[in-house]
PDB file of N, CA and C in Angstrom:
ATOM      1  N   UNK F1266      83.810 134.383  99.537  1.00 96.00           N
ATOM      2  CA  UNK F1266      83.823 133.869 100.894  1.00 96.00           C
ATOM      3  C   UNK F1266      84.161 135.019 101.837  1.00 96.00           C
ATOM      4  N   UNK F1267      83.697 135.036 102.759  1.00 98.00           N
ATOM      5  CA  UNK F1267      83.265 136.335 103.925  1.00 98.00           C
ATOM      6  C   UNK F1267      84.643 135.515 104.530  1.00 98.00           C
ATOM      7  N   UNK F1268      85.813 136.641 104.966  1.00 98.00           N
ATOM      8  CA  UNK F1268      87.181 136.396 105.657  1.00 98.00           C
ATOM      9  C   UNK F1268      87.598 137.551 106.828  1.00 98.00           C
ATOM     10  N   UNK F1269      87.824 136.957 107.688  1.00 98.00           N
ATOM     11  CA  UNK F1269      88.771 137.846 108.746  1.00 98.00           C
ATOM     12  C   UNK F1269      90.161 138.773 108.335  1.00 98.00           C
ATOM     13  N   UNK F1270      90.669 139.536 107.784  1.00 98.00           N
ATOM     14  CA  UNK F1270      91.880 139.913 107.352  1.00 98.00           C
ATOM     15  C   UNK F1270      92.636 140.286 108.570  1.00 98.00           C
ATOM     16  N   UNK F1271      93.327 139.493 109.561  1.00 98.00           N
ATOM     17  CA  UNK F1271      94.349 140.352 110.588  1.00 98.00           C
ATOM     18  C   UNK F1271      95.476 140.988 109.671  1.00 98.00           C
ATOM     19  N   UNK F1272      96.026 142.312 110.527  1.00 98.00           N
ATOM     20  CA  UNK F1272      96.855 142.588 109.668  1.00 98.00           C
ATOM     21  C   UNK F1272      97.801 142.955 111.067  1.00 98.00           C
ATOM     22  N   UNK F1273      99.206 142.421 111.612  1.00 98.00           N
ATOM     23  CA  UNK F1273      99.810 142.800 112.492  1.00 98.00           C
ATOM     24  C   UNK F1273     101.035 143.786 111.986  1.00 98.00           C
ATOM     25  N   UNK F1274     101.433 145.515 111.931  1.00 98.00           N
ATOM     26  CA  UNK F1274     101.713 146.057 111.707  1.00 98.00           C
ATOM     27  C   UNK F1274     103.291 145.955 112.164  1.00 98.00           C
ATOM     28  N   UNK F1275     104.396 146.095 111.804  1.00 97.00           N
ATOM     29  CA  UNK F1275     105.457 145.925 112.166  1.00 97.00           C
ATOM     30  C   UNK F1275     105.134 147.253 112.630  1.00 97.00           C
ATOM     31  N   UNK F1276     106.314 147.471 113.952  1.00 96.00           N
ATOM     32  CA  UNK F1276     105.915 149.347 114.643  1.00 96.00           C
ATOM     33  C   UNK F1276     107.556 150.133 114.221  1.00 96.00           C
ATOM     34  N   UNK F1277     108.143 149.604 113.309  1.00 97.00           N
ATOM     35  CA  UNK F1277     109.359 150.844 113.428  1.00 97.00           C
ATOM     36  C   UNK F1277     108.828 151.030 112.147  1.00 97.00           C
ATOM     37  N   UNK F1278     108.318 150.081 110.595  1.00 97.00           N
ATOM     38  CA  UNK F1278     108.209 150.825 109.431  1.00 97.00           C
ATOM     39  C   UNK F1278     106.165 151.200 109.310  1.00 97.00           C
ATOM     40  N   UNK F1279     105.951 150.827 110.268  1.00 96.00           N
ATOM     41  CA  UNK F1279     104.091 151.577 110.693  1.00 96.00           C
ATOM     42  C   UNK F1279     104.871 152.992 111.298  1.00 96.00           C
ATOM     43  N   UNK F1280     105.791 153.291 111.903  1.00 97.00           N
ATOM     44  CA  UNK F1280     105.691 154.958 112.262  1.00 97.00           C
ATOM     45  C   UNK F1280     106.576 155.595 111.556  1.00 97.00           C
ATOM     46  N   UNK F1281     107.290 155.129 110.563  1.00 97.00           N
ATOM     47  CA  UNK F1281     107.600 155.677 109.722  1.00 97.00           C
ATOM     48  C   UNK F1281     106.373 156.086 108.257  1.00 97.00           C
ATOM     49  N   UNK F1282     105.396 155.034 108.162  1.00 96.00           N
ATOM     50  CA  UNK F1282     104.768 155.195 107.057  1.00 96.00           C
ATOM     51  C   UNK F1282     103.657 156.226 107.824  1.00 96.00           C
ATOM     52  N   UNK F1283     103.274 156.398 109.091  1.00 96.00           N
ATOM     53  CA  UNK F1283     102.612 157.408 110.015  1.00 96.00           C
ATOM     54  C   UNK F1283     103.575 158.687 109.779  1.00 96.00           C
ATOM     55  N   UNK F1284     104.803 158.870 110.158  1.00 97.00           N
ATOM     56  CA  UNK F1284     105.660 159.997 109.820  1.00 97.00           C
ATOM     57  C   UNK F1284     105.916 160.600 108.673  1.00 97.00           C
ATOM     58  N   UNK F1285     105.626 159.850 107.809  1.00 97.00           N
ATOM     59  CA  UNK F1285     105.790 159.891 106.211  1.00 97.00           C
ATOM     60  C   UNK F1285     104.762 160.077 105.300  1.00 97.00           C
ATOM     61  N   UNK F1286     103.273 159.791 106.414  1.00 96.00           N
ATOM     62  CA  UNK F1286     101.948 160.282 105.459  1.00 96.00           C
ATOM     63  C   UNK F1286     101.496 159.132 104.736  1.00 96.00           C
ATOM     64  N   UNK F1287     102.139 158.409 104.620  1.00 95.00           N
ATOM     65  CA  UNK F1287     102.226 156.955 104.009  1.00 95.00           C
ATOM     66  C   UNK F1287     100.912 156.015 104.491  1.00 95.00           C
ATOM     67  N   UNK F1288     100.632 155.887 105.567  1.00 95.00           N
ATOM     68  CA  UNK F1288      99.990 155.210 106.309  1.00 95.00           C
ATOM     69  C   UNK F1288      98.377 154.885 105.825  1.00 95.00           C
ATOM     70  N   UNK F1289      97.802 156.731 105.841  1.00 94.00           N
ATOM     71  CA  UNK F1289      96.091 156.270 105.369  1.00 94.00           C
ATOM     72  C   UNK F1289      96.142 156.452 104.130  1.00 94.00           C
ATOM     73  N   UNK F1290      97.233 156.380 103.075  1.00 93.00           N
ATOM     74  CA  UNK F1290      96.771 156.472 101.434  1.00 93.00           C
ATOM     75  C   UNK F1290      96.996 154.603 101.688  1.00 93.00           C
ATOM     76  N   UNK F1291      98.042 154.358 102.615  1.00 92.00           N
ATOM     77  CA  UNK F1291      98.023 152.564 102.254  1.00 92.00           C
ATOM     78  C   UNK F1291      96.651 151.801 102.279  1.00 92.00           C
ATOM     79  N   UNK F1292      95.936 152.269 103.523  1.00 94.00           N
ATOM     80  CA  UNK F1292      94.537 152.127 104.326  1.00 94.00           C
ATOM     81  C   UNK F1292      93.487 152.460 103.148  1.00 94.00           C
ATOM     82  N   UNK F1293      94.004 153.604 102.635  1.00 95.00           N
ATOM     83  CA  UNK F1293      92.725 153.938 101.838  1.00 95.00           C
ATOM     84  C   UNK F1293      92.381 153.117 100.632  1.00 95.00           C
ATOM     85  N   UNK F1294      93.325 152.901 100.453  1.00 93.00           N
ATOM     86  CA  UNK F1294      93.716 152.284  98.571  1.00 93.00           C
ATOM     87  C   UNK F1294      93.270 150.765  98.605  1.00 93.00           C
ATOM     88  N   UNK F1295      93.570 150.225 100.409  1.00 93.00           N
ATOM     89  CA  UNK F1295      93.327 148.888 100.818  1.00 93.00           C
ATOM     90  C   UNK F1295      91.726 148.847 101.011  1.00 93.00           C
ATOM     91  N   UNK F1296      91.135 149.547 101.593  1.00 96.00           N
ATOM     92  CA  UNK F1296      89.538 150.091 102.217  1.00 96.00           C
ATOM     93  C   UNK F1296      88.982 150.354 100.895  1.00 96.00           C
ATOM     94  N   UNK F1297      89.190 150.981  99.666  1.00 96.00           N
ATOM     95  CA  UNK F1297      88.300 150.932  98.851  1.00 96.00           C
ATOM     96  C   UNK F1297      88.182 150.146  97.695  1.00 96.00           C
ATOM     97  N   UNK F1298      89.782 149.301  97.770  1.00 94.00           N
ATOM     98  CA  UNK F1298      89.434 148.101  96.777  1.00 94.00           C
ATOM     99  C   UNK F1298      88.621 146.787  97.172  1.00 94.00           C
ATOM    100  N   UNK F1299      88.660 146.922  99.043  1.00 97.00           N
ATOM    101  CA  UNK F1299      88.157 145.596  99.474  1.00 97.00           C
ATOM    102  C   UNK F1299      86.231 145.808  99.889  1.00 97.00           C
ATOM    103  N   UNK F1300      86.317 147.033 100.305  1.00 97.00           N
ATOM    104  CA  UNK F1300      84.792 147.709 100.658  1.00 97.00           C
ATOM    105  C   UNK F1300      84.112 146.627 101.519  1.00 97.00           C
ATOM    106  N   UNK F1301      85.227 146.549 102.422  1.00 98.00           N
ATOM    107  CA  UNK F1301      85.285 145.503 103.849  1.00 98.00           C
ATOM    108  C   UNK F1301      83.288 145.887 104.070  1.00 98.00           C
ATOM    109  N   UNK F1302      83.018 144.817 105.063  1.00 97.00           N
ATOM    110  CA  UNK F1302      81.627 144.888 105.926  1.00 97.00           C
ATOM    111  C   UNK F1302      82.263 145.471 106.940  1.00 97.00           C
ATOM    112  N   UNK F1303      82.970 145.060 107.787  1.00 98.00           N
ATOM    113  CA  UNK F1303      83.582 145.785 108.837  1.00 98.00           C
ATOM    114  C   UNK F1303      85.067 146.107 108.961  1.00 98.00           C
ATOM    115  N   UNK F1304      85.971 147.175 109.210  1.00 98.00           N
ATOM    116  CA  UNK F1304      87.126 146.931 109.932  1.00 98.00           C
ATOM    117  C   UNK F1304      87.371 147.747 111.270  1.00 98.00           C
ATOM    118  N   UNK F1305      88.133 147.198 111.979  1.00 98.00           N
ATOM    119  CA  UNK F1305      88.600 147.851 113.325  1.00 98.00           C
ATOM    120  C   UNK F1305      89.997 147.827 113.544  1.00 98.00           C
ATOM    121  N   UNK F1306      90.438 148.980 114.252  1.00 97.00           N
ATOM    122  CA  UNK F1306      92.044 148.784 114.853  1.00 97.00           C
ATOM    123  C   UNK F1306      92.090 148.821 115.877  1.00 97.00           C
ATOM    124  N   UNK F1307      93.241 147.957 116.298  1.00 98.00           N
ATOM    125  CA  UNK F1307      94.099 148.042 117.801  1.00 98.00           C
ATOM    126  C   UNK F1307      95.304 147.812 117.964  1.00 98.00           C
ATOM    127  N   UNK F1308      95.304 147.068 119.402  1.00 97.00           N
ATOM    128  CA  UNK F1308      96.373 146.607 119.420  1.00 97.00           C
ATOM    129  C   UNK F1308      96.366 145.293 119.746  1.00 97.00           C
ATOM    130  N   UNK F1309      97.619 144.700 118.952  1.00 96.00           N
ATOM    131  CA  UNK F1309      97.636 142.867 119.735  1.00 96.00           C
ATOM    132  C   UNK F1309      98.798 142.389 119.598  1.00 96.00           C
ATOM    133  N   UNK F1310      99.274 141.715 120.949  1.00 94.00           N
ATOM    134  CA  UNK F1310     100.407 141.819 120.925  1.00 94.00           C
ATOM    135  C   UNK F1310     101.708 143.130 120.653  1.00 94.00           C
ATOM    136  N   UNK F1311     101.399 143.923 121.248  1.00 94.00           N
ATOM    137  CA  UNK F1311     101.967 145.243 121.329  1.00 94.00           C
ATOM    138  C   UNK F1311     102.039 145.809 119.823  1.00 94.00           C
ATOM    139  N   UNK F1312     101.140 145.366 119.224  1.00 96.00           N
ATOM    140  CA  UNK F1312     101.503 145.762 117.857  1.00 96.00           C
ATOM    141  C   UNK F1312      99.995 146.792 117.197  1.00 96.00           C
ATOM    142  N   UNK F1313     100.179 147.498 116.778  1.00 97.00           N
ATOM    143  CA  UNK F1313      99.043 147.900 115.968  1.00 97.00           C
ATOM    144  C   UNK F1313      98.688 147.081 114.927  1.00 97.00           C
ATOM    145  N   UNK F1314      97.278 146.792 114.840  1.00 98.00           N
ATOM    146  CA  UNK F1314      96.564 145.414 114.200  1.00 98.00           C
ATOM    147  C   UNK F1314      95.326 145.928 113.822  1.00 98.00           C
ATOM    148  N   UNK F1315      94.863 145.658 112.619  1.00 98.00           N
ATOM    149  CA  UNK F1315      93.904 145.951 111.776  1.00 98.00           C
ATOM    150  C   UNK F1315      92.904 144.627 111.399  1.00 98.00           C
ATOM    151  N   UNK F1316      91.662 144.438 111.895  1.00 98.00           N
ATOM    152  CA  UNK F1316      90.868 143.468 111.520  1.00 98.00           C
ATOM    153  C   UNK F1316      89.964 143.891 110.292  1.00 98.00           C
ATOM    154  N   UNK F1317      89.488 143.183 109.440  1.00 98.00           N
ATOM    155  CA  UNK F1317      89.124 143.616 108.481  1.00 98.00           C
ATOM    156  C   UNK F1317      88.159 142.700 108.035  1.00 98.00           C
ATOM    157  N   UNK F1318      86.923 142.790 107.803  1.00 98.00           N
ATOM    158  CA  UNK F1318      85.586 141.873 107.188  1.00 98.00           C
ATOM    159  C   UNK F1318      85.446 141.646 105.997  1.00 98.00           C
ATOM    160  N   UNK F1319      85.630 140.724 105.057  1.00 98.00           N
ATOM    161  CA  UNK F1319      85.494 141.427 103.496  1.00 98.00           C
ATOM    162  C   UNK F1319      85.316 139.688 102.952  1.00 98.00           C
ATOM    163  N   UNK F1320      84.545 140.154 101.465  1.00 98.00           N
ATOM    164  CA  UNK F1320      84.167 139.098 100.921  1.00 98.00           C
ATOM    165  C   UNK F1320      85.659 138.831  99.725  1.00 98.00           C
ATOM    166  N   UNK F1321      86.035 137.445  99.855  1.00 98.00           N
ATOM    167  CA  UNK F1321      87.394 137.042  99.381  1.00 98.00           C
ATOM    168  C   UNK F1321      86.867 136.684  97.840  1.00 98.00           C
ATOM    169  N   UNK F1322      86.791 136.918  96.670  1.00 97.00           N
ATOM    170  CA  UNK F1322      86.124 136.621  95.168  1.00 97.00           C
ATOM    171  C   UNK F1322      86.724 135.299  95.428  1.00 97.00           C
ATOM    172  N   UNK F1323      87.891 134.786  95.192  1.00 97.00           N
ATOM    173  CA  UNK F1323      88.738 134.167  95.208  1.00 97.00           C
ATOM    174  C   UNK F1323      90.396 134.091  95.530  1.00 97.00           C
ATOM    175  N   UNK F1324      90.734 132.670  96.105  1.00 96.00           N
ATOM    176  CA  UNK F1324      91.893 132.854  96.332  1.00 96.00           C
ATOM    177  C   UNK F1324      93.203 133.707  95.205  1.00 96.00           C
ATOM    178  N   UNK F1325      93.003 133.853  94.194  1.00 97.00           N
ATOM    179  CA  UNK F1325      93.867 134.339  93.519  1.00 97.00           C
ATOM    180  C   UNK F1325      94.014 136.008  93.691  1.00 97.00           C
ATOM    181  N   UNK F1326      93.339 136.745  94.732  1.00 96.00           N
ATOM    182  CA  UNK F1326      92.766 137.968  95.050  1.00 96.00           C
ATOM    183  C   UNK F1326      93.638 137.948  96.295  1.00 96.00           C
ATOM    184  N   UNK F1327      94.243 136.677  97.055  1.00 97.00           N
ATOM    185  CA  UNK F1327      94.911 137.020  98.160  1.00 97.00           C
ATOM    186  C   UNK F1327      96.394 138.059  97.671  1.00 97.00           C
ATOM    187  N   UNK F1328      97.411 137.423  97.127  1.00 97.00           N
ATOM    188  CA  UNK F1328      97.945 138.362  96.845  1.00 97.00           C
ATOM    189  C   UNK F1328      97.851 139.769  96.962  1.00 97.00           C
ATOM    190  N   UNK F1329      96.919 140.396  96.084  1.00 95.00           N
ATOM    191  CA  UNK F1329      96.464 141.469  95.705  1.00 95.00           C
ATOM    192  C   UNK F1329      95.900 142.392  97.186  1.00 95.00           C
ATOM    193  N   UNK F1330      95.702 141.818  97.900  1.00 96.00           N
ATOM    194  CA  UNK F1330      94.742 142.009  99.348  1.00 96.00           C
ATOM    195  C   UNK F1330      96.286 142.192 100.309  1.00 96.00           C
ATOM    196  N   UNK F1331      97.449 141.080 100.531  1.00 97.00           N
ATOM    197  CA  UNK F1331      98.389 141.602 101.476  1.00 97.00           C
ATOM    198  C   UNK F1331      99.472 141.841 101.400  1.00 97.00           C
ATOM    199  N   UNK F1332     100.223 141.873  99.680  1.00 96.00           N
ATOM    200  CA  UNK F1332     101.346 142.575  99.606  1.00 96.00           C
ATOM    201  C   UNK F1332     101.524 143.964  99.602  1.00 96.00           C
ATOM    202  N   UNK F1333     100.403 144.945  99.890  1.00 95.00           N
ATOM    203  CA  UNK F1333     100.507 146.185 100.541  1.00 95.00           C
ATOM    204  C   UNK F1333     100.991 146.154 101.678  1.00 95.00           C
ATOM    205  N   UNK F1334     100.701 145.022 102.296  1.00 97.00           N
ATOM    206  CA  UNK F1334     100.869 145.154 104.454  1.00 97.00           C
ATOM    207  C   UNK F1334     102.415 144.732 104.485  1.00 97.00           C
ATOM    208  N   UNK F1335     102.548 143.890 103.229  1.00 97.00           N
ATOM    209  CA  UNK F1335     104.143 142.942 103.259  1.00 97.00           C
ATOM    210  C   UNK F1335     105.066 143.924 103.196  1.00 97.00           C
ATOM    211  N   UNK F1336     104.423 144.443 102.289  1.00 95.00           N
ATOM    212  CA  UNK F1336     105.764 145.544 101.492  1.00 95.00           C
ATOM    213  C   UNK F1336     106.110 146.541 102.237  1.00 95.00           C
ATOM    214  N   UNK F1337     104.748 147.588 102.672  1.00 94.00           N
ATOM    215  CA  UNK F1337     104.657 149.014 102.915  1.00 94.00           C
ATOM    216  C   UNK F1337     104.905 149.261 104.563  1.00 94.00           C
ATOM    217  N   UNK F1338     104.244 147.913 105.521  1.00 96.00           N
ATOM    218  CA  UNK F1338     104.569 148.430 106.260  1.00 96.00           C
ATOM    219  C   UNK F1338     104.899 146.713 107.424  1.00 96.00           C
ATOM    220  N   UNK F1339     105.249 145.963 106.799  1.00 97.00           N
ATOM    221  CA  UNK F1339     106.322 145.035 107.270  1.00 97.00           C
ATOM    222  C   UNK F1339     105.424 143.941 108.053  1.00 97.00           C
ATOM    223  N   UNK F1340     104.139 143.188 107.520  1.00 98.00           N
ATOM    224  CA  UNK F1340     102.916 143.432 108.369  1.00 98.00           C
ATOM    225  C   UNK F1340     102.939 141.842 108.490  1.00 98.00           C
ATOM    226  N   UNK F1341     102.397 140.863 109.359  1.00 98.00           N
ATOM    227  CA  UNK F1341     101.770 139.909 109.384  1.00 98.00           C
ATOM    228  C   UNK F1341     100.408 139.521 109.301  1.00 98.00           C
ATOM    229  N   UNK F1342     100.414 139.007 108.109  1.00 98.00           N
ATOM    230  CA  UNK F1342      98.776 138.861 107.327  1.00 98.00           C
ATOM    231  C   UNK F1342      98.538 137.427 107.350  1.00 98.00           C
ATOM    232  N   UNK F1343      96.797 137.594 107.976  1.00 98.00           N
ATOM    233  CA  UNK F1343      96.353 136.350 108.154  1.00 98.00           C
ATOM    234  C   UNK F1343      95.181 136.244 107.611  1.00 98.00           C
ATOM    235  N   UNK F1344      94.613 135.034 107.007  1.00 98.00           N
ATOM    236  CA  UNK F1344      93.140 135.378 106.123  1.00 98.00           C
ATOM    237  C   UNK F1344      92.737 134.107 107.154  1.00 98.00           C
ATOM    238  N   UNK F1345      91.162 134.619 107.620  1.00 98.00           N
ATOM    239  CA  UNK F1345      90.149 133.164 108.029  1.00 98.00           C
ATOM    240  C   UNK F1345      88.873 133.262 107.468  1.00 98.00           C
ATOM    241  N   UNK F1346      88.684 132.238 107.220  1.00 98.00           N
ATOM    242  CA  UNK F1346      87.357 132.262 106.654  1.00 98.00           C
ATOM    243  C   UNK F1346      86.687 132.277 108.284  1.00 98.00           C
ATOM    244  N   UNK F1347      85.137 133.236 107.872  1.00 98.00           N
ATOM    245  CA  UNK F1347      84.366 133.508 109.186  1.00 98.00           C
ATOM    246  C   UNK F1347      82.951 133.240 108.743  1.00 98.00           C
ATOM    247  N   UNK F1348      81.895 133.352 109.195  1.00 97.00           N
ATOM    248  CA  UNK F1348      80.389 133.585 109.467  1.00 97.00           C
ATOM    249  C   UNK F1348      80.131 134.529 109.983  1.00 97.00           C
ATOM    250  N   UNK F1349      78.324 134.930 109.536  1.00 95.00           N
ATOM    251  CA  UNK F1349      78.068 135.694 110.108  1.00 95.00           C
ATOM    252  C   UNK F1349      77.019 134.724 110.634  1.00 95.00           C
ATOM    253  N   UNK F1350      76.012 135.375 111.587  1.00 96.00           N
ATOM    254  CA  UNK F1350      74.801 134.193 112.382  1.00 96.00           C
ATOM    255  C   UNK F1350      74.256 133.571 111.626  1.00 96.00           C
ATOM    256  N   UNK F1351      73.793 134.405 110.414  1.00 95.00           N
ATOM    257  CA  UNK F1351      72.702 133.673 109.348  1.00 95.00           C
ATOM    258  C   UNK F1351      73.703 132.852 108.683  1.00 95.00           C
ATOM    259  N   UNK F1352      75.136 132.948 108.319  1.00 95.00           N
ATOM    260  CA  UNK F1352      75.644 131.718 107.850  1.00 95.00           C
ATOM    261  C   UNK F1352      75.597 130.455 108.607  1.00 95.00           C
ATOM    262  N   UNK F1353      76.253 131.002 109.667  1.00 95.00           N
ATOM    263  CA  UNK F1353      76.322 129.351 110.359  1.00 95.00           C
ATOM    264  C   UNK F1353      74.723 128.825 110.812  1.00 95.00           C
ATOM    265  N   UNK F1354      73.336 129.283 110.711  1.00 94.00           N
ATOM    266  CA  UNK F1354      71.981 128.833 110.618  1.00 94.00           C
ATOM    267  C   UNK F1354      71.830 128.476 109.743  1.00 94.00           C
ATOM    268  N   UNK F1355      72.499 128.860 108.495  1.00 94.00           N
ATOM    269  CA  UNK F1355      72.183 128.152 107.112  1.00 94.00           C
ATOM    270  C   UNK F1355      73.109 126.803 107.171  1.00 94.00           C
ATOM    271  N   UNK F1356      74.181 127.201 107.449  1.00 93.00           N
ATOM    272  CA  UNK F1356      75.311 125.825 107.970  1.00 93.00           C
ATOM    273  C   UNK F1356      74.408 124.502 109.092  1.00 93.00           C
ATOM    274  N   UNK F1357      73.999 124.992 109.268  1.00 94.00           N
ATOM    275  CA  UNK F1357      73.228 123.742 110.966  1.00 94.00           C
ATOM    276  C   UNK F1357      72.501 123.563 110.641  1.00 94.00           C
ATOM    277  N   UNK F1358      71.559 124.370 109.619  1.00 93.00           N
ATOM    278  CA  UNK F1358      70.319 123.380 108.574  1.00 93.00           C
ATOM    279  C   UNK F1358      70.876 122.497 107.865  1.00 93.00           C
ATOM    280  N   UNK F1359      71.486 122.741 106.629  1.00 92.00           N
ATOM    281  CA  UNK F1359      72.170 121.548 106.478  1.00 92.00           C
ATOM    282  C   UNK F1359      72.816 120.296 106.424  1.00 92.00           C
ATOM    283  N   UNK F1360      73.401 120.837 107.851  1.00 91.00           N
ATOM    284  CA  UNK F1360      73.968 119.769 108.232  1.00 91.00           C
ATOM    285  C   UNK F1360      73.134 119.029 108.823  1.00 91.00           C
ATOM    286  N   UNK F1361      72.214 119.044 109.306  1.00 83.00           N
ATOM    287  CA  UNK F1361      70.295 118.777 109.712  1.00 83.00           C
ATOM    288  C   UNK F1361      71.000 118.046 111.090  1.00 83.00           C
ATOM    289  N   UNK F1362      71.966 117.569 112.058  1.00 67.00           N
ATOM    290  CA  UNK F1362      72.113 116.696 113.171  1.00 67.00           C
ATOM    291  C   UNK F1362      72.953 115.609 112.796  1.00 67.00           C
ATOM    292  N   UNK F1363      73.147 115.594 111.407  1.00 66.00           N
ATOM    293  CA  UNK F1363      73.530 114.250 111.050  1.00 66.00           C
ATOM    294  C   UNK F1363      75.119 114.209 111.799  1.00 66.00           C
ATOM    295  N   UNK F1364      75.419 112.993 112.110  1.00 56.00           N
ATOM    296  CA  UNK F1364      76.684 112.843 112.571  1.00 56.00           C
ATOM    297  C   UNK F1364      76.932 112.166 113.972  1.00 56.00           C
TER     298      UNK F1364
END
């Protein structure tokens, strides 16, 4: 299942794991086990925040996906399931009007 990963960065142990070098081996190790479709950073809520596109195998894979953000850098992790256009066209065929 294709998921949104927010990741809201706590900012005193994110600039320590930035000060410490810590930061893009966390990113990296996270980026090449998930081999996201898309991710982007910012900010939200004054926080540095990481969106992330990626296909979920299964729920038993959540774990594995945000106790890096829990642990390493103090993070608030959110999973949504999303679409892309051709999903939700395949979704509205389906569902053909009925309702």
């Amino acid at each position: 299942m294709r998921v949104l990963l927010t990741v809201e960065m706590d900012t005193e142990k994110a600039n320590k794991a930035i000060t410490g070098n810590t930061l893009p081996q966390t990113m990296k190790s996270v980026m090449d086990r998930l081999k996201p479709e898309a991710a982007y950073f910012g900010a939200q809520d004054g926080m540095r925040t990481g969106y992330i596109v990626f296909d979920l195998k299964e729920a038993a894979d959540i774990p594995t996906v945000a106790e890096p953000f829990f642990q390493e850098l103090g993070a608030k992790v959110s999973f949504m399931p999303v679409m892309n256009f051709d999903d939700v066209q395949a979704g509205l065929k389906k569902y053909g009007g009925k309702g």
